[in-house]
Coordinates of C-alpha atoms in Angstrom, one line a residue:
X194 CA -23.8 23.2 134.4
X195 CA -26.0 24.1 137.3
X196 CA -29.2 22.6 137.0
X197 CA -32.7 23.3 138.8
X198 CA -35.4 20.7 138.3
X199 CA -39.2 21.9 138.2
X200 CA -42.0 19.3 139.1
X201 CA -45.5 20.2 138.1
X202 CA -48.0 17.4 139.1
X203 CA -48.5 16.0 136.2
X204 CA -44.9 17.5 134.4
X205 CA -41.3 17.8 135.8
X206 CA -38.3 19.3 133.4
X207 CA -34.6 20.1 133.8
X208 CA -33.5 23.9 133.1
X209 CA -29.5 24.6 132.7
X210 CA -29.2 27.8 135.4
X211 CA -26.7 29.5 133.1
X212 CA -28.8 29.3 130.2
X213 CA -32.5 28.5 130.5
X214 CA -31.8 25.5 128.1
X215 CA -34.5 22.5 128.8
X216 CA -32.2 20.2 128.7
X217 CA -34.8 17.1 129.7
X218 CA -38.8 16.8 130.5
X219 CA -41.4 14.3 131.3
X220 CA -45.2 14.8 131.6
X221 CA -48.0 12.6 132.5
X222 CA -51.5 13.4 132.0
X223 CA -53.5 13.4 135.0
X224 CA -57.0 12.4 135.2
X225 CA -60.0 14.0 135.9
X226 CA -63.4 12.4 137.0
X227 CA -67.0 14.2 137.2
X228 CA -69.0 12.3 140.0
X229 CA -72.0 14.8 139.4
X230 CA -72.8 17.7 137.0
X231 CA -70.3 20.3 137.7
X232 CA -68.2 18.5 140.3
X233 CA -64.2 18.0 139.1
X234 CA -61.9 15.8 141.3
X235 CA -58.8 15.1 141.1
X236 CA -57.0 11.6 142.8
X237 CA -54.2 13.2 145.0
X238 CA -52.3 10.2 145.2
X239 CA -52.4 10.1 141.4
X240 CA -51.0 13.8 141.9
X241 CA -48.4 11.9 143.9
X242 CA -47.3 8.9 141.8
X243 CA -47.1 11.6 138.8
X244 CA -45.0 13.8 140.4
X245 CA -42.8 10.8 141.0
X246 CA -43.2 9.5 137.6
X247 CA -41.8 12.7 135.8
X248 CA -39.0 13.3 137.9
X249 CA -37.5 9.4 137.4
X250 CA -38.0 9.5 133.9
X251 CA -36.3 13.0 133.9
X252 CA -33.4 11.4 135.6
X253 CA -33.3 8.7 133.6
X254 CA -33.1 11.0 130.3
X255 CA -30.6 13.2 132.0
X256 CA -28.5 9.8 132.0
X257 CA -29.0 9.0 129.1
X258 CA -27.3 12.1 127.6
X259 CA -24.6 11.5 130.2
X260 CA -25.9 14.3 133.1
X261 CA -24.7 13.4 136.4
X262 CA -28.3 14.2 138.7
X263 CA -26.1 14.9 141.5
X264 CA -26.0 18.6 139.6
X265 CA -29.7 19.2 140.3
X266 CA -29.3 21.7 143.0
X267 CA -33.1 22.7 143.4
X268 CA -36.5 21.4 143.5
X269 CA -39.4 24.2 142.3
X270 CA -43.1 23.1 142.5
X271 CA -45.8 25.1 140.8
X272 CA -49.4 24.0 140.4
X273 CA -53.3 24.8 139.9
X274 CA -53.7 27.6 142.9
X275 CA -57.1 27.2 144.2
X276 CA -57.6 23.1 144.0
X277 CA -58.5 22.0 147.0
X278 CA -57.1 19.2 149.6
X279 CA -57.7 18.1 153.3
X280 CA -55.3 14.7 154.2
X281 CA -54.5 12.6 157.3
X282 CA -51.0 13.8 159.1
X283 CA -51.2 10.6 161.0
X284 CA -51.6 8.4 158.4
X285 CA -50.7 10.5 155.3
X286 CA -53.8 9.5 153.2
X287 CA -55.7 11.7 151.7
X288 CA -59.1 12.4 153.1
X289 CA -61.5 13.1 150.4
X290 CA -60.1 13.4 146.4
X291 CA -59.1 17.2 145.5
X292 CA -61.9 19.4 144.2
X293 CA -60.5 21.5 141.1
X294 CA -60.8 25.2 140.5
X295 CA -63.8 24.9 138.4
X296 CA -65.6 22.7 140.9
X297 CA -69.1 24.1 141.0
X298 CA -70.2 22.1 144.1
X299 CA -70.4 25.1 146.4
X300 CA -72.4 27.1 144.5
X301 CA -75.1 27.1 147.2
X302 CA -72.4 28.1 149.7
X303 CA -71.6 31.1 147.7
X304 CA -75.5 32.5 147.3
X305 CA -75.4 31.7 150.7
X306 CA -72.2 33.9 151.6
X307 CA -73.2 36.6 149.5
X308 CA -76.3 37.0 150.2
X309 CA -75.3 37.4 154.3
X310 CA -73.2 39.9 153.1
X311 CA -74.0 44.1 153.7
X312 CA -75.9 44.8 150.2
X313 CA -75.7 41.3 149.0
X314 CA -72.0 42.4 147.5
X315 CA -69.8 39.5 146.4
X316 CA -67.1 42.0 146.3
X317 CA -67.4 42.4 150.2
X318 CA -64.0 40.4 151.3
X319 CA -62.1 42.0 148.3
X320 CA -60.2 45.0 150.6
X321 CA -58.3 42.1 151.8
X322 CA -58.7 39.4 149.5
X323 CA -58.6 41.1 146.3
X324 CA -60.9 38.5 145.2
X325 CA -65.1 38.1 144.8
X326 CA -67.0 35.6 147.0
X327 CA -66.9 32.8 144.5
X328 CA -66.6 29.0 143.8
X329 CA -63.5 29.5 142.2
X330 CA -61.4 29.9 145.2
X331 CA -60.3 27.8 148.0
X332 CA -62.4 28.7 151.5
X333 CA -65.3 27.4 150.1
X334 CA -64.4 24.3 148.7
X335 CA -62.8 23.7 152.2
X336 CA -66.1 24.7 154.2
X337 CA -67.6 22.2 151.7
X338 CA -65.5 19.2 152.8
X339 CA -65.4 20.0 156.5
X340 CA -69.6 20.0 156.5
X341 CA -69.5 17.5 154.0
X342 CA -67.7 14.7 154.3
X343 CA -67.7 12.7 157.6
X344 CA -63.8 11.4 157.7
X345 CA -62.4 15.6 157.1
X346 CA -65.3 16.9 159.8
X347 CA -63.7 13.6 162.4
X348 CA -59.4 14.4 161.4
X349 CA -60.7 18.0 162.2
X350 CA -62.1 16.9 165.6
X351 CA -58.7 14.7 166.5
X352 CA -57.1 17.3 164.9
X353 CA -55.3 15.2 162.4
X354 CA -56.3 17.2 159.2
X355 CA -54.7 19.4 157.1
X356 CA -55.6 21.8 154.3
X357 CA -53.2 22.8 151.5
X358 CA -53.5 23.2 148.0
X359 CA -51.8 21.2 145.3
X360 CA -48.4 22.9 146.4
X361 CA -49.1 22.0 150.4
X362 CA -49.7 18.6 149.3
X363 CA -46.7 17.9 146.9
X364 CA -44.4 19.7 149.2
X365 CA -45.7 17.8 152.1
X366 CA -45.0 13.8 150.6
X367 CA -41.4 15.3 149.4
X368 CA -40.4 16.4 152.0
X369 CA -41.6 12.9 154.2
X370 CA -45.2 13.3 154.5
X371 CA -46.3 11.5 157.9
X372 CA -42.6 11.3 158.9
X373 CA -41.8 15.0 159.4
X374 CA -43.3 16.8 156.2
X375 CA -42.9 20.1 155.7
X376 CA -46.2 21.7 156.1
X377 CA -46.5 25.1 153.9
X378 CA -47.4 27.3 151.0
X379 CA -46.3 30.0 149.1
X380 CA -47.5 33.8 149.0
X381 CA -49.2 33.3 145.8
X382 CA -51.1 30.2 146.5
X383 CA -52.0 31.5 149.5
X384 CA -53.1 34.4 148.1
X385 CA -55.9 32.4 146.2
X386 CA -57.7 30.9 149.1
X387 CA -60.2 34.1 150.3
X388 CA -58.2 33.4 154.0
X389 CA -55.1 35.6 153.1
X390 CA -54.7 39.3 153.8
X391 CA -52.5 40.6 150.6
X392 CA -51.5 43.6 152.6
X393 CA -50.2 41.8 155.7
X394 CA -49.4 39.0 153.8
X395 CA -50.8 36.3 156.7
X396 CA -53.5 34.3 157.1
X397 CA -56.5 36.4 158.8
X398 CA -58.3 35.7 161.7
X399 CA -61.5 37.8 160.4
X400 CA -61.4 35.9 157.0
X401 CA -61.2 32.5 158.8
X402 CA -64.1 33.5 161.2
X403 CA -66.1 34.4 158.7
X404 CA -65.9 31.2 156.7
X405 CA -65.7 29.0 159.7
X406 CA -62.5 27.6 158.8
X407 CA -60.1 26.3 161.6
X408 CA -56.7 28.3 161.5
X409 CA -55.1 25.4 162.6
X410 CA -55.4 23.2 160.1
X411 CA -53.7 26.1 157.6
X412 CA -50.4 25.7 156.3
X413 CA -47.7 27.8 157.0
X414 CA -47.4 30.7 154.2
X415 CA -43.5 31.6 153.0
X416 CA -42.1 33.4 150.1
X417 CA -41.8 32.0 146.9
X418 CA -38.0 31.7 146.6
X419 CA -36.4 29.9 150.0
X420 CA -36.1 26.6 151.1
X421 CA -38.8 25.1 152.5
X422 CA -36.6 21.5 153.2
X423 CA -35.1 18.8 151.6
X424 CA -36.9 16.2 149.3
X425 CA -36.9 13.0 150.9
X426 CA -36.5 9.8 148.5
X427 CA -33.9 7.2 147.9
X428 CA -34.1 7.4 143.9
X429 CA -33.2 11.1 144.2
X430 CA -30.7 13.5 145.2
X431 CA -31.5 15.2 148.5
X432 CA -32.1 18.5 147.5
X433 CA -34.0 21.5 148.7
X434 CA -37.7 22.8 147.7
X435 CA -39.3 25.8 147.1
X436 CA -43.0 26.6 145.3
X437 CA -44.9 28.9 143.5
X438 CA -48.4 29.0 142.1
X439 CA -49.0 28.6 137.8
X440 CA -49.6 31.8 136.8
X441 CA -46.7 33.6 139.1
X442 CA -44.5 31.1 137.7
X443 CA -45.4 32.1 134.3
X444 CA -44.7 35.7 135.0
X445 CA -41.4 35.0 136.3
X446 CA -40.8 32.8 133.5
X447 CA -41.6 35.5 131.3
X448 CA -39.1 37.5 132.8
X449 CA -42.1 40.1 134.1
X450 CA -40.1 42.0 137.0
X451 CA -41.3 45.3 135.5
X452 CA -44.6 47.4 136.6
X453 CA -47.0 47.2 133.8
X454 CA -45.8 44.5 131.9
X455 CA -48.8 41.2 131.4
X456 CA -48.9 37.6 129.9
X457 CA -51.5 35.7 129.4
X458 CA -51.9 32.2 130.3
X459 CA -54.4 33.7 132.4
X460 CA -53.8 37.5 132.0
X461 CA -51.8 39.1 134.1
X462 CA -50.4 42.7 134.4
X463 CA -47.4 43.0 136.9
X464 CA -47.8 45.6 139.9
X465 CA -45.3 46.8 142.8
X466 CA -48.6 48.0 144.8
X467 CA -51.9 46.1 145.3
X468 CA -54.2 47.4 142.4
X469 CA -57.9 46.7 143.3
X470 CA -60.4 46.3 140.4
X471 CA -63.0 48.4 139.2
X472 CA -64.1 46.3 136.5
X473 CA -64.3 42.5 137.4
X474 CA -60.2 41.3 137.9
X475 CA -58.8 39.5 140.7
X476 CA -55.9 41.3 142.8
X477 CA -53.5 38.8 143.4
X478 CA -49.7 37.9 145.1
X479 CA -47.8 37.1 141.9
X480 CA -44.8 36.4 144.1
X481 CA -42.6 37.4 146.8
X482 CA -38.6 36.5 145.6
X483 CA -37.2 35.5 149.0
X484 CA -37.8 36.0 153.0
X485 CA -36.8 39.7 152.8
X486 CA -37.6 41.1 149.4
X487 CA -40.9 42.9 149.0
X488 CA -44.3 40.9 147.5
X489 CA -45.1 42.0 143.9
X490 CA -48.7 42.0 142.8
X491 CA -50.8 41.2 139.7
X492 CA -54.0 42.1 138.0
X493 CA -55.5 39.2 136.8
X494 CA -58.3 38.1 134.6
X495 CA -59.1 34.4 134.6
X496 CA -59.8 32.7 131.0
X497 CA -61.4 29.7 132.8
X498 CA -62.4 27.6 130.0
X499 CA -59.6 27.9 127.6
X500 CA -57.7 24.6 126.9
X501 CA -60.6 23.3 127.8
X502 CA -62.8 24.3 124.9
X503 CA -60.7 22.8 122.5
X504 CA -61.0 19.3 124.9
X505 CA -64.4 19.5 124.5
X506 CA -64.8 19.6 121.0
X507 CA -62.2 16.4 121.2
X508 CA -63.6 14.2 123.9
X509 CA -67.2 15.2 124.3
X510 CA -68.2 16.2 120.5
X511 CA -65.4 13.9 119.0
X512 CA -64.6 16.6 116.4
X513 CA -61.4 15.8 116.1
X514 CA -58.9 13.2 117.4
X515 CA -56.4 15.5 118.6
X516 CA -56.2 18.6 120.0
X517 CA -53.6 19.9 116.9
X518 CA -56.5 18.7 114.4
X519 CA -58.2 21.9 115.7
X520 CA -56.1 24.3 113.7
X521 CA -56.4 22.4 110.5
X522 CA -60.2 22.6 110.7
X523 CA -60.1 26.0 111.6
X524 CA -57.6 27.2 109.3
X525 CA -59.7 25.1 106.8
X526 CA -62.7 27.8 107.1
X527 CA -60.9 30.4 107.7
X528 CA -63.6 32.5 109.6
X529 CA -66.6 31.2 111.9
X530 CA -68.7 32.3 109.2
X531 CA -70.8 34.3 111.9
X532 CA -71.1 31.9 114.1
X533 CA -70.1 32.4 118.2
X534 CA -69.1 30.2 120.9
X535 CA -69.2 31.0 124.6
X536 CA -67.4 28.3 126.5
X537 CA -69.1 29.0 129.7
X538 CA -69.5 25.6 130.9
X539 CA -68.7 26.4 134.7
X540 CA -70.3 30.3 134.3
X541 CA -68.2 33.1 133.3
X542 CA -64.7 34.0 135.4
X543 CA -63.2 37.6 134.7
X544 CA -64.7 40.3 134.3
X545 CA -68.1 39.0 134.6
X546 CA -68.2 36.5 137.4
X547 CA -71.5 35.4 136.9
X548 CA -71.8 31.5 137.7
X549 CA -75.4 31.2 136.7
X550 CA -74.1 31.8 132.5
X551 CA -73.9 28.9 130.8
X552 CA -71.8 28.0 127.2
X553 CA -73.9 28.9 124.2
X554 CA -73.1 28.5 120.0
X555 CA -74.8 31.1 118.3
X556 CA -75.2 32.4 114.7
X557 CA -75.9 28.6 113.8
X558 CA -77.0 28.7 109.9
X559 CA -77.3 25.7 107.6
X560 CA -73.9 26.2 106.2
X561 CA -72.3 26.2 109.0
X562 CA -69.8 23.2 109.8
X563 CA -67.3 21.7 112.0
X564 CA -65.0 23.6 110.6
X565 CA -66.7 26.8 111.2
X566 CA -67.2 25.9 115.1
X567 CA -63.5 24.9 115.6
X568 CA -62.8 28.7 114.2
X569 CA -65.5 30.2 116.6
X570 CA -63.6 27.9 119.6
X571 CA -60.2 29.4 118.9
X572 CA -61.8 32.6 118.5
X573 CA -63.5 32.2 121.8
X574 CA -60.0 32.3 123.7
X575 CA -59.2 35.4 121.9
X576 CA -62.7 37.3 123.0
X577 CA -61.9 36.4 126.7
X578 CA -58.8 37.5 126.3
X579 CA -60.0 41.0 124.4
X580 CA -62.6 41.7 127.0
X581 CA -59.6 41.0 130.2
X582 CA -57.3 43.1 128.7
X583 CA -59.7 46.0 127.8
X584 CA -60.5 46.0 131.7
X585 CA -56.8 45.5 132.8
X586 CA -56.6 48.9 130.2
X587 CA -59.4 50.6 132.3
X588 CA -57.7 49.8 135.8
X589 CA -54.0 50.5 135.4
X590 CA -55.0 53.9 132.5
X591 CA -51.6 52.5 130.7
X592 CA -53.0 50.6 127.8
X593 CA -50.9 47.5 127.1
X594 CA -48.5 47.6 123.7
X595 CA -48.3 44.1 123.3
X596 CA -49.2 41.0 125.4
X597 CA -46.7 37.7 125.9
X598 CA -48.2 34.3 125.8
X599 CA -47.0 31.2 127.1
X600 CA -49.0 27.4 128.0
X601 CA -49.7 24.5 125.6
X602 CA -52.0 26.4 123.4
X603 CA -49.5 28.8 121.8
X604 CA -48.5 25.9 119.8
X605 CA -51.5 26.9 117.8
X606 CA -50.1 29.9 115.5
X607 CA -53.5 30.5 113.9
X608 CA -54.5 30.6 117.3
X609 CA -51.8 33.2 117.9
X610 CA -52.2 35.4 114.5
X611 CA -56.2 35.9 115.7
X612 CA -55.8 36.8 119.2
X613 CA -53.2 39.6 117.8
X614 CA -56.4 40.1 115.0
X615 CA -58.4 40.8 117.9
X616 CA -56.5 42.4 120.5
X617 CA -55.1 44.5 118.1
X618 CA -51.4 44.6 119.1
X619 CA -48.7 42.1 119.1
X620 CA -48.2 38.8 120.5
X621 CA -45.0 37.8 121.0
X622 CA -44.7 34.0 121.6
X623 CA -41.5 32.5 123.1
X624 CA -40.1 29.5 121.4
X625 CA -39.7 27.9 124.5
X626 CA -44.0 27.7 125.8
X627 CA -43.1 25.9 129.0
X628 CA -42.4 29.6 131.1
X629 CA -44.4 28.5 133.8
X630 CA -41.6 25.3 134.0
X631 CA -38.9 28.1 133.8
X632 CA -40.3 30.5 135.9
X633 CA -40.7 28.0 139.1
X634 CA -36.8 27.0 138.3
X635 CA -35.6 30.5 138.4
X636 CA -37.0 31.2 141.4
X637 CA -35.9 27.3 143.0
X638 CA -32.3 28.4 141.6
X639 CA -32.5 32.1 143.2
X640 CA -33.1 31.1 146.6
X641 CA -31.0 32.2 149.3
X642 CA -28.9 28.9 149.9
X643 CA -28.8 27.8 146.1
X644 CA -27.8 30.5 144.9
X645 CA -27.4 29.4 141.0
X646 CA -29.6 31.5 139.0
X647 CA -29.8 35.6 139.3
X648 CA -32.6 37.2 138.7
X649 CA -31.1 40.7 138.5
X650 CA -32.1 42.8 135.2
X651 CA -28.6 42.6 133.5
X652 CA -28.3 39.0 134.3
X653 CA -31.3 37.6 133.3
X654 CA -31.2 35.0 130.2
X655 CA -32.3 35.3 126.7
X656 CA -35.2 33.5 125.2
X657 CA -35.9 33.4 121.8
X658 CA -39.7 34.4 120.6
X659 CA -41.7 34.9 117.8
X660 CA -43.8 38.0 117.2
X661 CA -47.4 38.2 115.5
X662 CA -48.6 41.5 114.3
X663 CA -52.3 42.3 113.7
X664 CA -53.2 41.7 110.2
X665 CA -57.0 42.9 110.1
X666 CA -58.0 46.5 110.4
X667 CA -59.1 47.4 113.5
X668 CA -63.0 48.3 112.6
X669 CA -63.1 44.3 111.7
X670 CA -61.9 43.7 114.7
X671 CA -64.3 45.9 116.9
X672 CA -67.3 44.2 114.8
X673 CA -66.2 41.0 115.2
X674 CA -65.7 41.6 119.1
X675 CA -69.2 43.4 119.9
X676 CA -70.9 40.5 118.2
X677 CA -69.0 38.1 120.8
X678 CA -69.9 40.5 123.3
X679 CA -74.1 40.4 122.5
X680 CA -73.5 36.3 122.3
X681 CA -72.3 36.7 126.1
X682 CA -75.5 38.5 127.1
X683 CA -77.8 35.7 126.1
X684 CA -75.6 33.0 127.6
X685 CA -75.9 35.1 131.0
X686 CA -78.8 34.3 133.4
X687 CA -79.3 30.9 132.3
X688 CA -79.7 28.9 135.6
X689 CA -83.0 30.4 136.8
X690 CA -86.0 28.6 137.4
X691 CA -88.1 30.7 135.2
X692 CA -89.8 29.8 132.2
X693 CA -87.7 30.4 129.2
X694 CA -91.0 31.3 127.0
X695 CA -94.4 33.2 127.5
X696 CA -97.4 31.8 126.6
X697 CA -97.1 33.2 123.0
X698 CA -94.1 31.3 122.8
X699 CA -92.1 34.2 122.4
X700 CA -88.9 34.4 124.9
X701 CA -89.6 36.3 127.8
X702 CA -85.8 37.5 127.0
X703 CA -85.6 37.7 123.6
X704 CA -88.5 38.9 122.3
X705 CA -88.9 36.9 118.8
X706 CA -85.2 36.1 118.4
X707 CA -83.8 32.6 119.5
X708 CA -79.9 31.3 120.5
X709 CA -79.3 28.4 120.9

């Protein structure tokens, strides 16, 4: 069998080519640290010694069931888009830890950006970005580091520093790292950064001025299906490489190569032609198959605080001791019991984009329990989700029939049965959730030069999936879904510095009603 290997940062998994079979996987988890109050790093050299990790203990497995590795024809990388890294070319160490997508360090940055901008518009960049002015995405985390900290602001000067994203950085120690590493990206990743022109599909000059970011220290940009170069290593085969960012992946994985059709790890709804918003969703690259073949485009909505709400109950509340107890406590209560939680511990993302929210549970009574709040957390995913996919509804005019899932959390079938509740169509759940795995493999085994996986219509493979119907009528549903949608309005506005209560100790907000 022809086999394409997929290494994730902190997961790596064999695909069979002719059949989409995992055949073997490994994952590490990689850890996070929170130096301050809303700052997320990441240690790139654990990144590094993870990546490493999975794909040895793949290899070993693949022995173990008597594989030769020598049949591992492709190397696909996908990872978190908009994480943020600046390293040393000379010395190949990294210059500062990576700042994670929900970093909210540069919040300053951003008032600062929009309010230079004509009206005070955040959407001012998006005619080229397809994106708001926000913390979210890469520029700004860059400008951060290159003011910030002194060894990135000297590399700049000797002009030994180099940006990339997780991809950039994975790619580049692959590939030999200070001894001739590839130094590039993908359409997609790039597409993420607030520096990329989706209609020229290039870095551009205007976007760099206007953050004040060097072109020079930018990576390359190729499609998402060619070989970048060959992985360098002497417990590996040498063998090519080739990247693509999360949520493309997933779409690919998904087998979306149709106009209109959407998943949702974060949602996205496939387009041949870039699609800007009108109500709050990022217009991104999803991918571009190979050198010559025209870019597709997606509508997204980003669910920021998904997984993570359910790792929050479990690490910071110690609810529970694993993150499967939370659908035996919520299946337990079977309803939240009127109670509400909006996870917006970094603001809200799509389709509000409003970093000064904060997460809120509402509706609290004295009967409610544990058991109630893990409901209201699951129910929480399903709400963002509604509330993207009514927008996605009101930008394309072609409402959505049914939505396909993927990521860790579909493991969760109450999880699955209420976001069909509330969304009111189906779900349909492959059996095998690792798409974003499979996707980056197709596209490693598609590549011109590999050549071992087709990704034309009649000769695409079959995955299994299961299906979820809506079981509640669909006035329950809209009640249920306008009560989430007044609990978002009080978490909104919640980072000001004025007084929260009037000297009659009513809320200047709320008149005499009070969340919590």
């Amino acid at each position: 069998s022809w086999i394409a290997l997929n290494a994730r940062g902190e997961e790596g998994g064999v695909f069979n080519a002719k059949t989409a079979e995992l055949i073997s996987h490994h994952q590490v988890e990689i850890n996070q640290s929170f130096p301050k109050e809303g700052w997320v790093e990441e240690d790139p050299r654990e990144i590094m010694q993870s990546v490493h990790e999975c794909i040895e203990r793949t290899c070993e497995k693949l022995c173990k069931l008597n594989i030769d590795v020598s049949n591992i024809k492709a190397v696909g990388v996908t990872n978190q888009r908009e994480t943020t890294l600046v390293w040393d070319k000379d010395t190949g160490e990294p210059l500062y830890n990576a700042i994670v997508w929900l970093d909210l360090r540069t919040q300053s940055t951003v008032e600062r950006l929009i309010n230079k901008a004509p009206g005070r518009n955040k959407n001012h960049l998006r005619h080229k970005t397809g994106l708001p002015i926000s913390t979210y995405f890469s520029a700004v985390k860059l400008r951060w580091l290159l003011d910030n900290v002194d060894e990135v602001h000297e590399a700049f000067l000797s002009q030994r520093a180099m940006f990339g994203t997780v991809d950039s950085w994975i790619i580049w120690c692959l590939t030999g790292g200070k001894n001739g590493g590839v130094h590039c990206t993908d359409v997609s990743n790039a597409s993420r950064t607030m520096l990329f022109n989706i209609h020229t599909m290039d870095w551009d000059p205007e976007l760099c001025r206007y953050f004040d970011i060097p072109m020079e220290i930018l990576p390359s940009v190729r499609s998402s299906s060619e070989i970048y170069g060959w992985m360098v290593s002497s417990d590996t085969p040498h063998i090519t490489l080739r990247c693509l960012g999360d949520q493309s992946a997933a779409l690919v994985g998904q087998m979306c190569f149709n106009e209109g059709q959407a998943k949702n790890t974060d949602v996205n709804s496939l387009f041949f032609d870039p699609v800007i918003s009108d109500h709050g969703l990022l217009t991104t690259v999803a991918y571009k198959l190979g050198k010559d073949e025209p870019a597709c485009y997606a509508l997204e909505g980003s669910v920021a605080i998904a997984g993570a709400v359910v790792r929050w109950l479990k690490d910071n509340m110690g609810m529970v001791q694993s993150s499967s107890e939370i659908e035996k406590l919520a299946a337990a209560a079977g309803t939240s019991y009127g109670c509400y939680f909006v996870p917006a511990f970094s603001g809200l993302y799509a389709p509000y984009w409003e970093p000064s929210a904060r997460g809120i549970i509402c509706g609290l009574t004295q009967f409610t329990n544990r058991n109630h709040l893990a409901f209201a957390a699951l129910e929480a995913v399903c709400f963002q989700t509604r509330e993207i996919l009514d927008a996605m509804n009101q930008d394309s005019g072609v409402p959505l029939t049914q939505l396909k899932v993927d990521g860790g959390m579909t493991s969760n079938r109450l999880l699955m049965q209420l976001q069909a509740d509330i969304l009111c169509i189906p779900v349909v759940r492959p059996t095998m959730s690792e798409t974003t795995a499979l996707g980056v493999a197709m596209a490693a085994g598609a590549a011109e030069g590999v050549g071992v996986w087709s990704l034309s219509p009649g000769q695409l493979p079959h995955v299994t999936s299961e299906r979820y119907e809506p079981q509640i009528n669909s006035e329950e549903s809209e009640y249920r879904f306008a009560r989430w949608k007044k609990a978002v309005q009080k978490a909104m506005n919640w980072e000001t510095t004025e007084p929260c209560y009037n000297g009659s100790g009513k809320s200047l907000h709320t008149g005499s009603d009070f969340s919590c």
